[in-house]
Amino acid sequence: MKGFAMLKIGSVGWIEKDRPKCGPMDAICRPLALAPCTSDVHTVWEGAVGERHNMILGHEGTGEIVEVGELVKDFKPGDKVIVPAITPDWNSLEAQGGYSMHSHGMLNGWKFSNVKDGLFGEFFHVNDPDGNLALLPENIDLKVAPMLSDMVPTGFHGAELADVQYGDEVLVIGIGPVGLMAVAGANLRGASRIYAVGTRPVCIEAAKFYGATDFIDYKGGTISEQALRLTKGRGVDKVIIAGGTVDTFAEAVKSLKAGGRIGNVNYLGSGATIDIPRVEWGVGMGHKAINGGLMPGGRLRMEKLSRLVSVGKLDLSPLITHPFKGFEHIEEALYLMKEKPKDLIKPVVLL
Ligand code: NDP
Ligand code: ZN
């Protein structure tokens, strides 16, 4: 079969591979709609997960099941499914402890385009479909459905990690597709003012749509000075980080009230340490919590998040700025994610 792969760090291309084999607890799917992720860019061009040779990329998409193993109970060939980016081993001790995304080791619930071939092939393999897949509701447009694999669960996890409560003033740093879903998640959880940090007009318009009330340009001054000015010196209740660098944490801590909480879902690709400003962290006693996490996967969560879309409480269409038709456009879509032209939020490829 054909697949679009990372050939080695810094290089991608089309390759031929054997079709994956289906074990007793597995499913094999063919993709219906696919999206590249900023994490694919980190993987290929920054070597984020280390060297990989001829590994098929992709962890965002929907598919049709073509084969299931004899122990799979709830899915069958022909089912159209949402495929989460994170597909944990649900019988691991880490999953039993509540951290399925770290099943069998830190971040190891992330398998596609990390430790095995991803979705950008003519067929792909899913471990434990009963635990990991969700049926795609019929009224969800295939064009937006891949956003349920990663952008929605990751952005919403940012709002969970920051523990957004009714009336909270929330600072969302980064309003790419992940940050936009963090805005939407914070809004659904009852945030009052949402201060969104970003510069690209297309993202600012989408952030308004998802509930952002105020905007901060990180290129036009420090984030914390602007956040403190907008809150008349109070600071915000919660911060969600979905963009920036290791230095962004200092800005988040400075922007936060005592007792506030930071939820980070941004991938930190460089820098050995993160500096926490001592005084603004209450000289160690400010009750400012820093939480960071990989998105949780799982069928239950995927079913719940997709219900928000199918009942009309979450509209994903503003995220899709560059739709394509045809498998061959995966390459162009990935390069769009790498180059991030001003009018891009997210490309999607329909097959
Ligand atoms: P984008 O690159 O599309 O968006 C990044 C955002 O951050 C933009 O709004 C950008 O602003 C802003 N930004 C860039 N630099 C800074 C800075 N110095 N200070 C403040 N804001 C800045 O990324 P995505 O939304 O696709 O992904 C965001 C992150 O989430 C990535 O690191 C990705 O790897 C990670 N991720 C994490 C997952 C998880 O499970 N935890 C899963 C999926 C992705 P501008 O408008 O100027 O472009
Ligand atoms: Zn991703």
Coordinates of C-alpha atoms and ligand atoms in Angstrom, one line a residue:
M1 CA 0.0 0.0 0.0
K2 CA 1.0 3.6 -0.5
G3 CA 1.7 6.0 2.4
F4 CA 3.1 9.5 3.1
A5 CA 6.0 9.1 5.5
M6 CA 8.8 10.6 7.4
L7 CA 11.8 9.2 5.6
K8 CA 14.2 10.5 8.3
I9 CA 14.5 13.7 10.3
G10 CA 14.0 16.6 7.9
S11 CA 12.7 14.5 5.0
V12 CA 9.3 13.2 3.9
G13 CA 8.0 11.3 0.9
W14 CA 5.6 8.7 -0.6
I15 CA 6.6 5.1 0.2
E16 CA 5.2 1.6 -0.4
K17 CA 4.6 -0.6 2.6
D18 CA 2.8 -3.9 3.4
R19 CA -0.7 -3.4 4.6
P20 CA -0.8 -3.6 8.4
K21 CA -1.9 -7.0 9.9
C22 CA -5.0 -7.3 12.1
G23 CA -4.5 -9.1 15.5
P24 CA -7.4 -10.5 17.5
M25 CA -8.0 -7.2 19.4
D26 CA -7.2 -4.8 16.5
A27 CA -9.0 -3.1 13.6
I28 CA -7.7 -2.1 10.1
C29 CA -9.3 1.0 8.6
R30 CA -9.0 3.0 5.4
P31 CA -9.0 6.8 5.8
L32 CA -12.0 8.9 4.8
A33 CA -10.7 12.3 5.9
L34 CA -7.3 13.3 7.2
A35 CA -5.6 16.3 8.7
P36 CA -1.9 17.1 9.4
C37 CA -1.0 18.4 12.8
T38 CA 1.6 20.9 14.1
S39 CA 3.0 17.9 16.0
D40 CA 3.7 16.1 12.6
V41 CA 5.8 19.2 11.8
H42 CA 7.7 18.9 15.1
T43 CA 8.2 15.2 14.5
V44 CA 9.7 15.6 11.0
W45 CA 11.5 18.9 11.0
E46 CA 12.5 19.2 14.7
G47 CA 13.1 15.5 15.4
A48 CA 10.8 15.9 18.3
V49 CA 10.3 12.1 19.0
G50 CA 13.8 11.2 17.8
E51 CA 14.9 9.6 14.5
R52 CA 12.3 7.6 12.6
H53 CA 12.8 5.9 9.2
N54 CA 9.9 5.4 6.7
M55 CA 7.3 5.9 9.3
I56 CA 3.9 6.9 7.9
L57 CA 2.7 10.2 9.4
G58 CA -0.7 11.4 10.6
H59 CA -2.8 11.0 13.7
E60 CA -5.9 13.0 12.9
G61 CA -8.7 11.5 10.8
T62 CA -11.8 9.5 10.4
G63 CA -11.9 6.1 8.7
E64 CA -14.0 3.2 7.6
I65 CA -13.3 -0.1 9.2
V66 CA -12.3 -2.8 6.7
E67 CA -11.3 -5.7 9.1
V68 CA -11.6 -6.5 12.9
G69 CA -10.0 -9.2 15.0
E70 CA -12.1 -12.0 16.5
L71 CA -12.1 -10.4 20.0
V72 CA -13.5 -7.1 18.9
K73 CA -17.1 -6.8 20.1
D74 CA -18.6 -3.5 19.2
F75 CA -17.3 -2.6 15.7
K76 CA -17.5 -4.2 12.3
P77 CA -16.3 -3.7 8.8
G78 CA -18.2 -0.8 7.2
D79 CA -18.4 1.3 10.4
K80 CA -17.3 4.9 10.0
V81 CA -15.3 5.9 13.0
I82 CA -13.5 8.8 14.6
V83 CA -9.9 7.9 15.3
P84 CA -8.4 9.7 18.3
A85 CA -4.7 10.8 18.1
I86 CA -4.1 9.0 21.4
T87 CA -5.0 5.3 21.6
P88 CA -3.9 4.0 25.0
D89 CA -3.5 0.4 26.3
W90 CA -6.6 0.4 28.6
N91 CA -5.4 -2.5 30.7
S92 CA -2.2 -0.8 31.8
L93 CA -1.5 0.3 35.3
E94 CA -1.2 3.9 34.2
A95 CA -4.6 3.8 32.7
Q96 CA -6.0 2.3 35.9
G97 CA -4.4 5.2 37.7
G98 CA -6.2 7.7 35.6
Y99 CA -3.5 8.6 33.2
S100 CA -4.2 6.4 30.1
M101 CA -2.3 8.7 27.8
H102 CA 0.9 7.5 29.6
S103 CA 0.0 3.8 29.4
H104 CA 3.2 1.8 29.5
G105 CA 5.4 4.9 29.8
M106 CA 5.3 8.7 29.5
L107 CA 3.4 9.8 26.4
N108 CA 3.1 6.2 25.2
G109 CA -0.6 6.4 24.6
W110 CA 0.5 8.4 21.5
K111 CA 1.2 5.6 19.0
F112 CA 0.2 6.9 15.5
S113 CA 3.1 8.6 13.8
N114 CA 5.2 8.1 16.9
V115 CA 5.8 4.4 17.6
K116 CA 3.9 3.0 14.7
D117 CA 2.6 4.0 11.3
G118 CA 0.0 6.7 11.3
L119 CA -3.1 7.5 9.3
F120 CA -1.6 8.8 6.1
G121 CA -1.6 5.4 4.4
E122 CA -4.2 3.5 2.3
F123 CA -4.8 1.5 5.4
F124 CA -4.0 1.9 9.1
H125 CA -4.0 -0.2 12.2
V126 CA -5.9 0.6 15.4
N127 CA -5.2 -1.2 18.8
D128 CA -8.2 -2.0 20.9
P129 CA -11.0 -0.5 18.8
D130 CA -13.6 -1.2 21.5
G131 CA -11.7 1.1 23.8
N132 CA -10.4 3.6 21.4
L133 CA -12.7 4.3 18.5
A134 CA -16.1 6.0 18.4
L135 CA -18.7 5.8 15.7
L136 CA -18.9 9.0 13.6
P137 CA -22.4 10.5 14.1
E138 CA -24.2 10.7 10.8
N139 CA -24.8 14.4 10.9
I140 CA -21.1 15.4 11.3
D141 CA -19.6 16.6 8.1
L142 CA -16.5 14.5 7.1
K143 CA -14.7 17.8 6.4
V144 CA -14.7 18.8 10.0
A145 CA -14.7 15.4 11.6
P146 CA -10.9 15.0 11.8
M147 CA -10.8 18.0 14.3
L148 CA -12.3 15.5 16.8
S149 CA -9.2 13.4 16.7
D150 CA -6.8 15.9 18.3
M151 CA -7.7 19.7 18.1
V152 CA -10.9 19.4 20.1
P153 CA -9.7 16.9 22.7
T154 CA -6.4 18.8 23.2
G155 CA -7.8 22.3 23.3
F156 CA -10.5 21.1 25.7
H157 CA -8.0 19.4 27.8
G158 CA -6.2 22.7 28.2
A159 CA -9.5 24.1 29.7
E160 CA -9.7 21.0 32.0
L161 CA -6.1 21.3 33.1
A162 CA -6.6 25.0 33.9
D163 CA -9.9 23.9 35.7
V164 CA -11.9 26.7 34.2
Q165 CA -15.0 27.6 36.3
Y166 CA -18.1 29.8 35.8
G167 CA -17.1 33.4 35.5
D168 CA -13.4 32.9 35.4
E169 CA -11.3 35.3 33.4
V170 CA -9.1 33.1 31.2
L171 CA -6.0 34.0 29.3
V172 CA -5.5 31.7 26.3
I173 CA -1.9 31.9 24.9
G174 CA -1.8 30.8 21.3
I175 CA -4.9 30.7 19.1
G176 CA -3.9 28.2 16.4
P177 CA -6.4 25.4 16.0
V178 CA -5.5 24.0 19.5
G179 CA -5.8 27.3 21.2
L180 CA -9.0 28.0 19.4
M181 CA -10.5 24.8 20.8
A182 CA -9.1 25.9 24.2
V183 CA -11.1 29.1 23.8
A184 CA -14.2 27.1 22.8
G185 CA -13.7 24.7 25.8
A186 CA -13.2 27.6 28.3
N187 CA -16.3 29.3 26.9
L188 CA -18.4 26.1 27.2
R189 CA -17.2 25.7 30.8
G190 CA -18.5 29.2 31.6
A191 CA -15.5 31.6 31.4
S192 CA -16.5 35.2 31.4
R193 CA -13.7 37.2 29.7
I194 CA -11.4 35.3 27.5
Y195 CA -8.2 37.1 26.6
A196 CA -6.7 35.5 23.4
V197 CA -3.0 35.8 22.5
G198 CA -2.1 35.7 18.8
T199 CA -1.5 37.8 15.8
R200 CA -2.9 36.2 12.6
P201 CA -6.2 37.9 11.7
V202 CA -7.8 34.7 10.6
C203 CA -7.2 33.2 14.0
I204 CA -8.4 36.3 15.8
E205 CA -11.7 36.2 13.8
A206 CA -12.2 32.5 14.7
A207 CA -11.3 33.2 18.4
K208 CA -14.1 35.8 18.5
F209 CA -16.4 33.2 17.0
Y210 CA -15.5 30.8 19.8
G211 CA -15.9 33.3 22.6
A212 CA -12.8 35.4 23.0
T213 CA -13.6 38.9 24.3
D214 CA -10.2 40.6 24.3
F215 CA -7.0 40.3 22.3
I216 CA -3.3 40.4 23.1
D217 CA -0.5 40.7 20.5
Y218 CA 2.5 39.0 21.9
K219 CA 4.7 40.8 19.3
G220 CA 3.6 44.2 20.6
G221 CA 4.7 43.9 24.2
T222 CA 5.0 41.3 26.9
I223 CA 1.9 39.2 27.4
S224 CA 1.8 39.7 31.2
E225 CA 1.9 43.5 31.0
Q226 CA -1.0 43.5 28.5
A227 CA -3.0 41.0 30.6
L228 CA -2.4 42.9 33.8
R229 CA -3.4 46.2 32.1
L230 CA -6.6 44.6 30.7
T231 CA -7.5 43.2 34.1
K232 CA -6.7 46.5 35.9
G233 CA -3.9 44.8 37.8
R234 CA -6.0 41.9 39.1
G235 CA -4.6 39.2 36.8
V236 CA -6.5 36.4 35.4
D237 CA -8.0 33.4 37.2
K238 CA -6.7 30.8 34.7
V239 CA -4.2 30.5 31.9
I240 CA -4.3 28.0 29.0
I241 CA -1.0 27.7 27.1
A242 CA -1.4 26.5 23.5
G243 CA 1.5 28.3 21.8
G244 CA 4.9 30.0 22.6
T245 CA 8.1 28.6 24.1
V246 CA 9.6 27.7 27.5
D247 CA 9.6 31.4 28.2
T248 CA 5.8 31.6 27.9
F249 CA 5.5 30.1 31.4
A250 CA 7.0 33.1 33.1
E251 CA 4.4 35.3 31.3
A252 CA 1.6 32.9 32.4
V253 CA 2.7 33.0 36.1
K254 CA 3.0 36.8 36.0
S255 CA -0.5 37.1 34.5
L256 CA -2.1 34.9 37.1
K257 CA -3.9 35.8 40.3
A258 CA -2.8 34.0 43.5
G259 CA -4.6 30.7 43.6
G260 CA -4.7 30.6 39.8
R261 CA -4.0 27.6 37.6
I262 CA -2.1 27.1 34.3
G263 CA -3.1 24.4 31.9
N264 CA -0.4 23.7 29.3
V265 CA -1.0 21.6 26.1
N266 CA 1.8 23.2 24.1
Y267 CA 4.6 21.0 23.0
L268 CA 8.0 22.4 24.3
G269 CA 10.5 21.6 21.6
S270 CA 13.6 23.3 23.0
G271 CA 15.2 24.6 26.2
A272 CA 16.5 22.5 29.0
T273 CA 14.5 24.1 31.8
I274 CA 11.5 26.3 32.4
D275 CA 12.0 29.4 34.6
I276 CA 9.3 30.3 37.1
P277 CA 9.6 33.9 38.3
R278 CA 10.1 33.6 42.1
V279 CA 8.4 36.8 43.2
E280 CA 5.3 36.4 41.0
W281 CA 5.0 32.8 42.1
G282 CA 4.4 34.2 45.6
V283 CA 8.0 33.4 46.7
G284 CA 6.9 29.8 46.5
M285 CA 3.6 30.3 48.3
G286 CA 1.3 31.8 45.8
H287 CA -0.9 28.7 45.2
K288 CA -0.3 29.1 41.4
A289 CA -0.5 25.6 40.0
I290 CA 1.1 24.5 36.7
N291 CA -0.5 21.6 35.0
G292 CA 0.5 20.2 31.6
G293 CA -0.8 17.2 29.7
L294 CA -1.1 15.1 26.6
M295 CA -4.7 14.8 25.5
P296 CA -6.7 11.9 26.8
G297 CA -8.1 9.5 24.2
G298 CA -10.7 6.8 24.7
R299 CA -14.1 5.9 23.2
L300 CA -16.2 7.5 25.9
R301 CA -14.5 10.9 25.6
M302 CA -14.7 10.8 21.8
E303 CA -18.4 9.9 21.9
K304 CA -19.0 12.8 24.3
L305 CA -17.0 15.4 22.4
S306 CA -18.6 14.4 19.1
R307 CA -22.0 14.8 20.7
L308 CA -21.2 18.4 21.3
V309 CA -20.7 18.8 17.5
S310 CA -23.7 16.6 16.5
V311 CA -26.2 18.6 18.7
G312 CA -24.9 21.9 17.4
K313 CA -23.1 23.2 20.5
L314 CA -19.7 23.2 18.9
D315 CA -19.3 24.3 15.2
L316 CA -15.9 23.2 13.8
S317 CA -16.3 24.7 10.4
P318 CA -14.4 27.9 11.1
L319 CA -11.2 25.8 11.7
I320 CA -11.1 24.4 8.2
T321 CA -9.5 27.1 5.9
H322 CA -7.9 24.7 3.4
P323 CA -10.0 21.7 2.3
F324 CA -8.6 19.3 -0.4
K325 CA -10.0 16.4 -2.3
G326 CA -7.7 13.4 -3.0
F327 CA -5.2 11.4 -1.0
E328 CA -2.3 12.9 -3.0
H329 CA -2.9 16.3 -1.4
I330 CA -1.7 15.1 2.0
E331 CA 1.8 16.3 1.0
E332 CA 0.6 19.8 0.2
A333 CA -1.5 19.9 3.4
L334 CA 1.5 18.9 5.6
Y335 CA 3.7 21.6 4.0
L336 CA 0.9 24.2 4.7
M337 CA 1.1 23.2 8.4
K338 CA 4.9 23.7 8.2
E339 CA 4.8 27.1 6.5
K340 CA 1.7 28.4 8.3
P341 CA 0.6 31.0 5.7
K342 CA -1.3 33.9 7.2
D343 CA -4.7 32.6 6.1
L344 CA -4.3 29.1 7.5
I345 CA -5.9 27.5 10.5
K346 CA -6.2 23.9 9.4
P347 CA -6.2 22.0 6.1
V348 CA -8.3 18.8 5.7
V349 CA -8.0 16.2 3.0
L350 CA -11.1 14.2 1.9
L351 CA -10.4 10.9 0.2
Ligands
NDP1 P1 -0.1 26.9 15.7 O1 1.3 27.0 15.3 O2 -1.2 26.8 14.6 O3 -0.5 28.0 16.7 C1 0.4 28.5 17.6 C2 -0.2 29.8 18.3 O4 0.7 30.3 19.2 C3 -0.5 30.9 17.3 O5 -1.7 31.6 17.7 C4 0.7 31.8 17.4 O6 0.4 33.2 17.1 C5 1.0 31.7 18.9 N1 2.4 32.0 19.2 C6 3.5 31.7 18.5 N2 4.6 32.1 19.2 C7 4.1 32.7 20.3 C8 4.8 33.3 21.4 N3 6.1 33.5 21.5 N4 4.0 33.8 22.5 C9 2.7 33.6 22.4 N5 2.0 33.0 21.4 C10 2.7 32.6 20.4 O7 -0.2 25.5 16.6 P2 -1.4 24.5 16.9 O8 -2.5 25.2 17.4 O9 -1.6 23.6 15.8 O10 -0.7 23.6 18.1 C11 -0.3 24.3 19.3 C12 0.6 23.4 20.1 O11 -0.1 22.3 20.6 C13 1.8 22.8 19.2 O12 3.0 22.9 20.0 C14 1.4 21.3 19.1 O13 2.5 20.5 18.9 C15 0.7 21.1 20.4 N6 -0.2 19.9 20.5 C16 -0.3 19.3 21.7 C17 -1.1 18.2 21.9 C18 -1.3 17.6 23.2 O14 -1.9 16.5 23.3 N7 -0.9 18.2 24.3 C19 -1.8 17.6 20.7 C20 -1.7 18.4 19.5 C21 -0.9 19.5 19.4 P3 0.3 33.8 15.6 O15 -1.1 34.2 15.4 O16 1.3 34.9 15.6 O17 0.7 32.7 14.6
ZN2 ZN -1.6 16.3 16.8

